[in-house]
XYZ file of N, CA and C in Angstrom:
459
model
N -12.729 6.095 24.009
C -12.476 4.801 23.430
C -11.061 4.361 23.848
N -10.882 3.124 24.357
C -9.564 2.680 24.814
C -8.609 2.519 23.626
N -7.328 2.725 23.907
C -6.310 2.564 22.867
C -6.258 1.100 22.416
N -5.949 0.913 21.156
C -5.845 -0.450 20.617
C -4.622 -1.124 21.216
N -4.734 -2.412 21.432
C -3.608 -3.199 21.943
C -2.492 -3.214 20.899
N -1.227 -3.226 21.332
C -0.147 -3.277 20.352
C -0.192 -4.593 19.597
N 0.257 -4.573 18.347
C 0.217 -5.820 17.573
C 1.153 -6.882 18.179
N 0.681 -8.113 18.130
C 1.430 -9.230 18.693
C 2.267 -9.898 17.594
N 3.523 -10.183 17.918
C 4.390 -10.902 16.989
C 4.139 -12.392 17.185
N 3.962 -13.087 16.080
C 3.747 -14.535 16.126
C 4.661 -15.218 15.115
N 4.982 -16.457 15.411
C 5.694 -17.293 14.427
C 4.637 -17.981 13.572
N 4.832 -17.929 12.260
C 3.871 -18.522 11.328
C 4.636 -19.242 10.228
N 3.907 -20.022 9.459
C 4.446 -20.612 8.240
C 3.691 -19.955 7.090
N 4.387 -19.103 6.354
C 3.744 -18.506 5.186
C 3.537 -19.608 4.156
N 2.338 -19.717 3.598
C 2.058 -20.838 2.686
C 2.739 -20.673 1.328
N 2.949 -21.817 0.687
C 3.418 -21.803 -0.702
C 2.356 -21.079 -1.523
N 2.811 -20.287 -2.502
C 1.864 -19.524 -3.285
C 2.442 -19.236 -4.670
N 1.626 -19.411 -5.696
C 2.016 -19.055 -7.057
C 1.607 -17.628 -7.311
N 2.556 -16.824 -7.745
C 2.298 -15.402 -7.962
C 2.847 -14.926 -9.294
N 2.261 -13.884 -9.775
C 2.807 -13.122 -10.901
C 3.639 -12.032 -10.225
N 4.964 -12.017 -10.488
C 5.873 -11.111 -9.775
C 6.626 -10.225 -10.771
N 6.576 -8.941 -10.501
C 7.358 -7.972 -11.249
C 8.233 -7.222 -10.245
N 9.484 -6.969 -10.618
C 10.419 -6.293 -9.728
C 10.750 -4.925 -10.313
N 10.589 -3.895 -9.495
C 10.852 -2.526 -9.930
C 11.523 -1.760 -8.798
N 12.270 -0.697 -9.147
C 12.724 0.209 -8.102
C 11.529 1.095 -7.696
N 11.363 1.285 -6.399
C 10.272 2.129 -5.908
C 10.647 2.634 -4.523
N 10.773 3.930 -4.396
C 11.191 4.472 -3.095
C 10.074 5.150 -2.334
N 8.976 5.495 -3.006
C 7.893 6.182 -2.304
C 6.652 5.309 -2.222
N 5.810 5.610 -1.272
C 4.545 4.898 -1.130
C 3.686 5.052 -2.379
N 3.635 6.250 -2.927
C 2.847 6.478 -4.138
C 3.330 5.614 -5.297
N 4.653 5.508 -5.473
C 5.201 4.653 -6.532
C 4.809 3.200 -6.287
N 4.938 2.754 -5.057
C 4.619 1.352 -4.747
C 3.140 1.043 -4.987
N 2.282 1.948 -4.601
C 0.842 1.707 -4.831
C 0.528 1.650 -6.325
N 1.114 2.562 -7.101
C 0.877 2.579 -8.548
C 1.418 1.312 -9.209
N 2.606 0.862 -8.805
C 3.198 -0.323 -9.407
C 2.474 -1.600 -9.003
N 1.987 -1.674 -7.767
C 1.204 -2.843 -7.371
C -0.108 -2.875 -8.167
N -0.735 -1.726 -8.329
C -1.976 -1.659 -9.118
C -1.730 -2.105 -10.557
N -0.659 -1.598 -11.166
C -0.330 -1.988 -12.561
C -0.031 -3.469 -12.660
N 0.703 -4.005 -11.689
C 1.026 -5.435 -11.696
C -0.245 -6.265 -11.540
N -1.154 -5.825 -10.685
C -2.414 -6.551 -10.492
C -3.228 -6.595 -11.787
N -3.337 -5.474 -12.465
C -4.079 -5.449 -13.726
C -3.450 -6.362 -14.770
N -2.120 -6.338 -14.849
C -1.413 -7.179 -15.800
C -1.612 -8.659 -15.475
N -1.505 -9.023 -14.205
C -1.686 -10.424 -13.786
C -3.092 -10.907 -14.101
N -4.086 -10.086 -13.807
C -5.473 -10.480 -14.055
C -5.744 -10.668 -15.535
N -5.184 -9.770 -16.344
C -5.376 -9.868 -17.800
C -4.723 -11.137 -18.355
N -3.549 -11.483 -17.864
C -2.799 -12.604 -18.404
C -3.200 -13.961 -17.831
N -3.521 -13.997 -16.517
C -3.702 -15.288 -15.850
C -4.976 -15.416 -15.017
N -5.622 -14.322 -14.721
C -6.690 -14.362 -13.739
C -6.055 -14.309 -12.358
N -6.839 -14.527 -11.330
C -6.300 -14.494 -9.978
C -6.734 -15.726 -9.199
N -6.022 -15.980 -8.124
C -6.368 -17.090 -7.233
C -6.952 -16.493 -5.963
N -8.278 -16.449 -5.886
C -8.915 -15.821 -4.731
C -8.852 -16.679 -3.470
N -8.312 -17.897 -3.573
C -8.151 -18.734 -2.383
C -6.900 -18.333 -1.599
N -6.062 -17.483 -2.185
C -4.826 -17.036 -1.534
C -4.913 -15.552 -1.216
N -3.964 -15.079 -0.424
C -3.836 -13.638 -0.207
C -3.489 -13.032 -1.562
N -4.276 -12.059 -1.993
C -4.205 -11.578 -3.366
C -2.964 -10.756 -3.693
N -2.597 -9.823 -2.808
C -1.551 -8.866 -3.151
C -0.488 -8.825 -2.067
N 0.760 -8.840 -2.498
C 1.850 -8.682 -1.541
C 3.043 -8.036 -2.214
N 3.852 -7.432 -1.408
C 5.135 -6.905 -1.893
C 6.226 -7.468 -0.987
N 7.370 -7.667 -1.600
C 8.509 -8.208 -0.867
C 9.719 -7.344 -1.210
N 10.504 -7.013 -0.195
C 11.694 -6.224 -0.449
C 12.826 -6.692 0.454
N 14.027 -6.422 -0.002
C 15.214 -6.775 0.744
C 15.390 -5.798 1.899
N 15.842 -6.300 3.028
C 16.107 -5.411 4.162
C 17.242 -4.474 3.806
N 18.234 -4.957 3.085
C 19.396 -4.129 2.724
C 19.127 -3.200 1.541
N 18.242 -3.603 0.639
C 17.916 -2.781 -0.533
C 16.395 -2.588 -0.605
N 15.839 -1.794 0.320
C 14.382 -1.688 0.433
C 13.696 -1.038 -0.767
N 14.453 -0.369 -1.636
C 13.818 0.275 -2.773
C 13.746 -0.614 -4.007
N 14.264 -1.835 -3.914
C 14.082 -2.827 -4.988
C 12.956 -3.746 -4.509
N 11.803 -3.621 -5.163
C 10.583 -4.213 -4.627
C 9.988 -5.239 -5.608
N 9.595 -6.386 -5.065
C 8.871 -7.394 -5.841
C 7.381 -7.177 -5.579
N 6.632 -6.917 -6.641
C 5.191 -6.729 -6.562
C 4.541 -8.024 -7.008
N 3.731 -8.640 -6.158
C 3.208 -9.981 -6.414
C 1.696 -10.023 -6.332
N 1.095 -10.777 -7.256
C -0.353 -10.976 -7.305
C -0.601 -12.474 -7.400
N -1.466 -13.010 -6.548
C -1.797 -14.436 -6.567
C -2.446 -14.814 -7.891
N -1.923 -15.849 -8.530
C -2.497 -16.388 -9.762
C -2.775 -17.869 -9.561
N -3.623 -18.476 -10.399
C -3.901 -19.905 -10.232
C -2.607 -20.727 -10.216
N -2.547 -21.787 -9.377
C -1.325 -22.553 -9.206
C -0.783 -23.199 -10.492
N -1.665 -23.440 -11.453
C -1.216 -24.069 -12.708
C -0.663 -23.048 -13.706
N -0.645 -21.778 -13.353
C -0.142 -20.737 -14.255
C 1.329 -20.954 -14.579
N 1.675 -20.702 -15.823
C 3.064 -20.785 -16.265
C 3.331 -19.632 -17.213
N 4.545 -19.121 -17.183
C 4.893 -18.050 -18.117
C 5.873 -17.075 -17.480
N 6.170 -16.040 -18.266
C 7.072 -15.005 -17.784
C 6.517 -14.388 -16.503
N 7.374 -14.198 -15.549
C 7.061 -13.538 -14.292
C 6.173 -14.353 -13.346
N 5.902 -15.616 -13.661
C 5.151 -16.471 -12.748
C 6.141 -17.301 -11.943
N 6.053 -17.199 -10.631
C 6.949 -17.935 -9.743
C 6.127 -18.550 -8.604
N 6.682 -19.569 -7.991
C 6.061 -20.152 -6.821
C 6.905 -19.782 -5.617
N 6.304 -19.027 -4.717
C 6.981 -18.692 -3.470
C 6.862 -19.896 -2.552
N 7.976 -20.419 -2.050
C 7.894 -21.606 -1.208
C 7.299 -21.260 0.162
N 6.761 -22.272 0.806
C 6.334 -22.105 2.199
C 7.578 -21.712 3.012
N 7.427 -20.785 3.902
C 8.593 -20.333 4.653
C 8.181 -19.900 6.059
N 9.017 -20.259 7.059
C 8.720 -19.780 8.423
C 8.980 -18.279 8.501
N 8.201 -17.618 9.328
C 8.328 -16.159 9.432
C 7.826 -15.675 10.782
N 8.250 -14.491 11.141
C 7.634 -13.735 12.204
C 6.593 -12.863 11.541
N 5.457 -12.672 12.204
C 4.373 -11.956 11.580
C 3.602 -11.129 12.593
N 3.089 -10.018 12.144
C 2.126 -9.253 12.939
C 1.134 -8.622 11.983
N -0.008 -8.247 12.525
C -1.046 -7.580 11.742
C -1.055 -6.104 12.099
N -0.820 -5.280 11.097
C -0.809 -3.834 11.279
C -2.178 -3.289 10.883
N -2.774 -2.546 11.783
C -4.053 -1.890 11.527
C -3.771 -0.397 11.424
N -3.890 0.126 10.204
C -3.647 1.573 10.030
C -3.032 1.879 8.704
N -2.627 3.129 8.565
C -2.123 3.666 7.306
C -0.827 2.984 6.892
N -0.620 2.898 5.593
C 0.595 2.288 5.055
C 1.846 3.064 5.460
N 1.712 4.351 5.663
C 2.875 5.153 6.068
C 3.469 4.683 7.398
N 2.678 3.967 8.187
C 3.135 3.498 9.512
C 3.753 2.086 9.455
N 3.804 1.472 8.295
C 4.341 0.101 8.188
C 5.804 -0.020 8.589
N 6.668 0.961 8.320
C 8.073 0.802 8.738
C 8.223 0.524 10.242
N 7.363 1.090 11.076
C 7.442 0.836 12.521
C 7.132 -0.645 12.819
N 6.174 -1.218 12.095
C 5.859 -2.641 12.297
C 7.035 -3.523 11.862
N 7.659 -3.153 10.756
C 8.816 -3.911 10.277
C 9.965 -3.826 11.287
N 10.175 -2.650 11.850
C 11.232 -2.472 12.850
C 10.950 -3.352 14.078
N 9.680 -3.444 14.477
C 9.303 -4.265 15.627
C 9.642 -5.747 15.343
N 9.396 -6.222 14.133
C 9.721 -7.619 13.781
C 11.223 -7.865 13.830
N 12.008 -6.940 13.285
C 13.455 -7.103 13.286
C 13.992 -7.096 14.734
N 13.451 -6.234 15.594
C 13.869 -6.185 17.002
C 13.511 -7.482 17.711
N 12.332 -8.018 17.437
C 11.902 -9.292 18.042
C 12.862 -10.407 17.612
N 13.226 -10.432 16.338
C 14.160 -11.458 15.846
C 15.494 -11.355 16.564
N 15.998 -10.152 16.749
C 17.287 -9.971 17.473
C 17.171 -10.464 18.911
N 16.105 -10.064 19.600
C 15.941 -10.462 21.004
C 15.860 -11.959 21.174
N 15.259 -12.638 20.193
C 15.048 -14.086 20.299
C 16.080 -14.897 19.494
N 17.135 -14.195 19.035
C 18.245 -14.823 18.319
C 17.763 -15.641 17.118
N 16.854 -15.050 16.349
C 16.369 -15.653 15.115
C 17.027 -14.945 13.935
N 17.299 -15.696 12.876
C 18.007 -15.150 11.738
C 17.059 -14.860 10.578
N 16.835 -13.584 10.258
C 16.010 -13.246 9.097
C 16.698 -13.692 7.802
N 15.900 -14.005 6.807
C 16.435 -14.397 5.490
C 16.844 -13.196 4.671
N 16.554 -11.995 5.165
C 16.958 -10.781 4.457
C 15.821 -10.105 3.709
N 14.606 -10.626 3.838
C 13.473 -10.035 3.139
C 12.375 -9.642 4.130
N 11.556 -8.705 3.685
C 10.337 -8.334 4.395
C 9.182 -8.484 3.423
N 8.043 -8.928 3.937
C 6.868 -9.135 3.093
C 5.690 -8.385 3.696
N 4.996 -7.636 2.868
C 3.765 -6.959 3.255
C 2.624 -7.613 2.481
N 1.680 -8.162 3.198
C 0.546 -8.856 2.570
C -0.681 -8.006 2.846
N -1.242 -7.450 1.778
C -2.340 -6.485 1.926
C -3.670 -7.229 2.041
N -4.344 -7.080 3.173
C -5.586 -7.781 3.446
C -6.799 -6.889 3.224
N -6.770 -5.687 3.744
C -7.849 -4.716 3.541
C -7.197 -3.366 3.332
N -7.611 -2.683 2.266
C -7.012 -1.393 1.948
C -7.971 -0.500 1.205
N -7.456 0.303 0.272
C -8.313 1.262 -0.435
C -9.548 0.667 -1.107
N -9.504 -0.554 -1.654
C -10.745 -1.066 -2.251
C -11.864 -1.277 -1.223
N -11.513 -1.553 0.035
C -12.517 -1.824 1.054
C -12.821 -0.609 1.942
N -11.844 0.269 2.132
C -11.993 1.368 3.099
C -11.451 2.681 2.528
N -12.161 3.740 2.772
C -11.648 5.075 2.438
C -10.737 5.606 3.545
N -10.985 5.162 4.779
C -10.219 5.627 5.933
C -8.995 4.742 6.120
N -7.771 5.297 5.914
C -6.536 4.501 6.076
C -6.398 3.873 7.457
N -7.046 4.418 8.457
C -6.953 3.828 9.812
C -7.563 2.433 9.849
N -8.391 2.088 8.858
C -9.038 0.785 8.807
C -8.285 -0.239 7.941
N -7.192 0.171 7.323
C -6.406 -0.773 6.503
C -5.821 -1.859 7.398
N -5.727 -3.080 6.860
C -5.118 -4.212 7.577
C -4.045 -4.825 6.681
N -2.837 -4.913 7.198
C -1.701 -5.470 6.459
C -0.995 -6.479 7.347
N -0.756 -7.680 6.826
C 0.091 -8.628 7.525
C 1.528 -8.312 7.134
N 2.362 -8.064 8.124
C 3.775 -7.781 7.880
C 4.543 -9.011 8.341
N 5.367 -9.552 7.450
C 6.070 -10.807 7.752
C 7.575 -10.647 7.513
N 8.338 -11.238 8.399
C 9.788 -11.288 8.302
C 10.186 -12.754 8.202
N 10.424 -13.260 6.992
C 10.854 -14.663 6.881
C 12.154 -14.896 7.661
N 12.207 -16.046 8.349
C 13.367 -16.385 9.159
C 13.893 -17.768 8.747
N 15.170 -18.000 9.065
C 15.746 -19.317 8.775
C 15.127 -20.365 9.693
N 15.027 -21.578 9.165
C 14.502 -22.691 9.984
C 15.489 -22.981 11.083
N 14.945 -23.376 12.238
C 15.813 -23.707 13.374
C 16.276 -25.132 13.297
């Protein structure tokens, strides 16, 4: 079977999205998965979800990667504690196919692309989970959009 093509970096506009966001310290993948799961259950219980949007994402600072925002899409009319609207933002993006443990390499690729093309990151990284444990038992089949928001030109 031929090797998969390397992921392509693209410029995108991440859409505006209303999310239920909780911020926690999390340094390991296991902690992050547990906290995203807990945040998802809390969001669904309080607000329901907005299935027209990407359901689950995490955002972290490039400088402080262990301070993580766990976000779950909620209906746009939702109001209350921990409900925020993420603005539409330009970003560099690629789709990572594979285990979550390999995501740091995708993030590094986005930062290197930004440097080569003289683009200024806003200081955050976003992982948007498209297909994962609920859909696949094999981590090689997971699909994650990795995005590096950048300043407008």
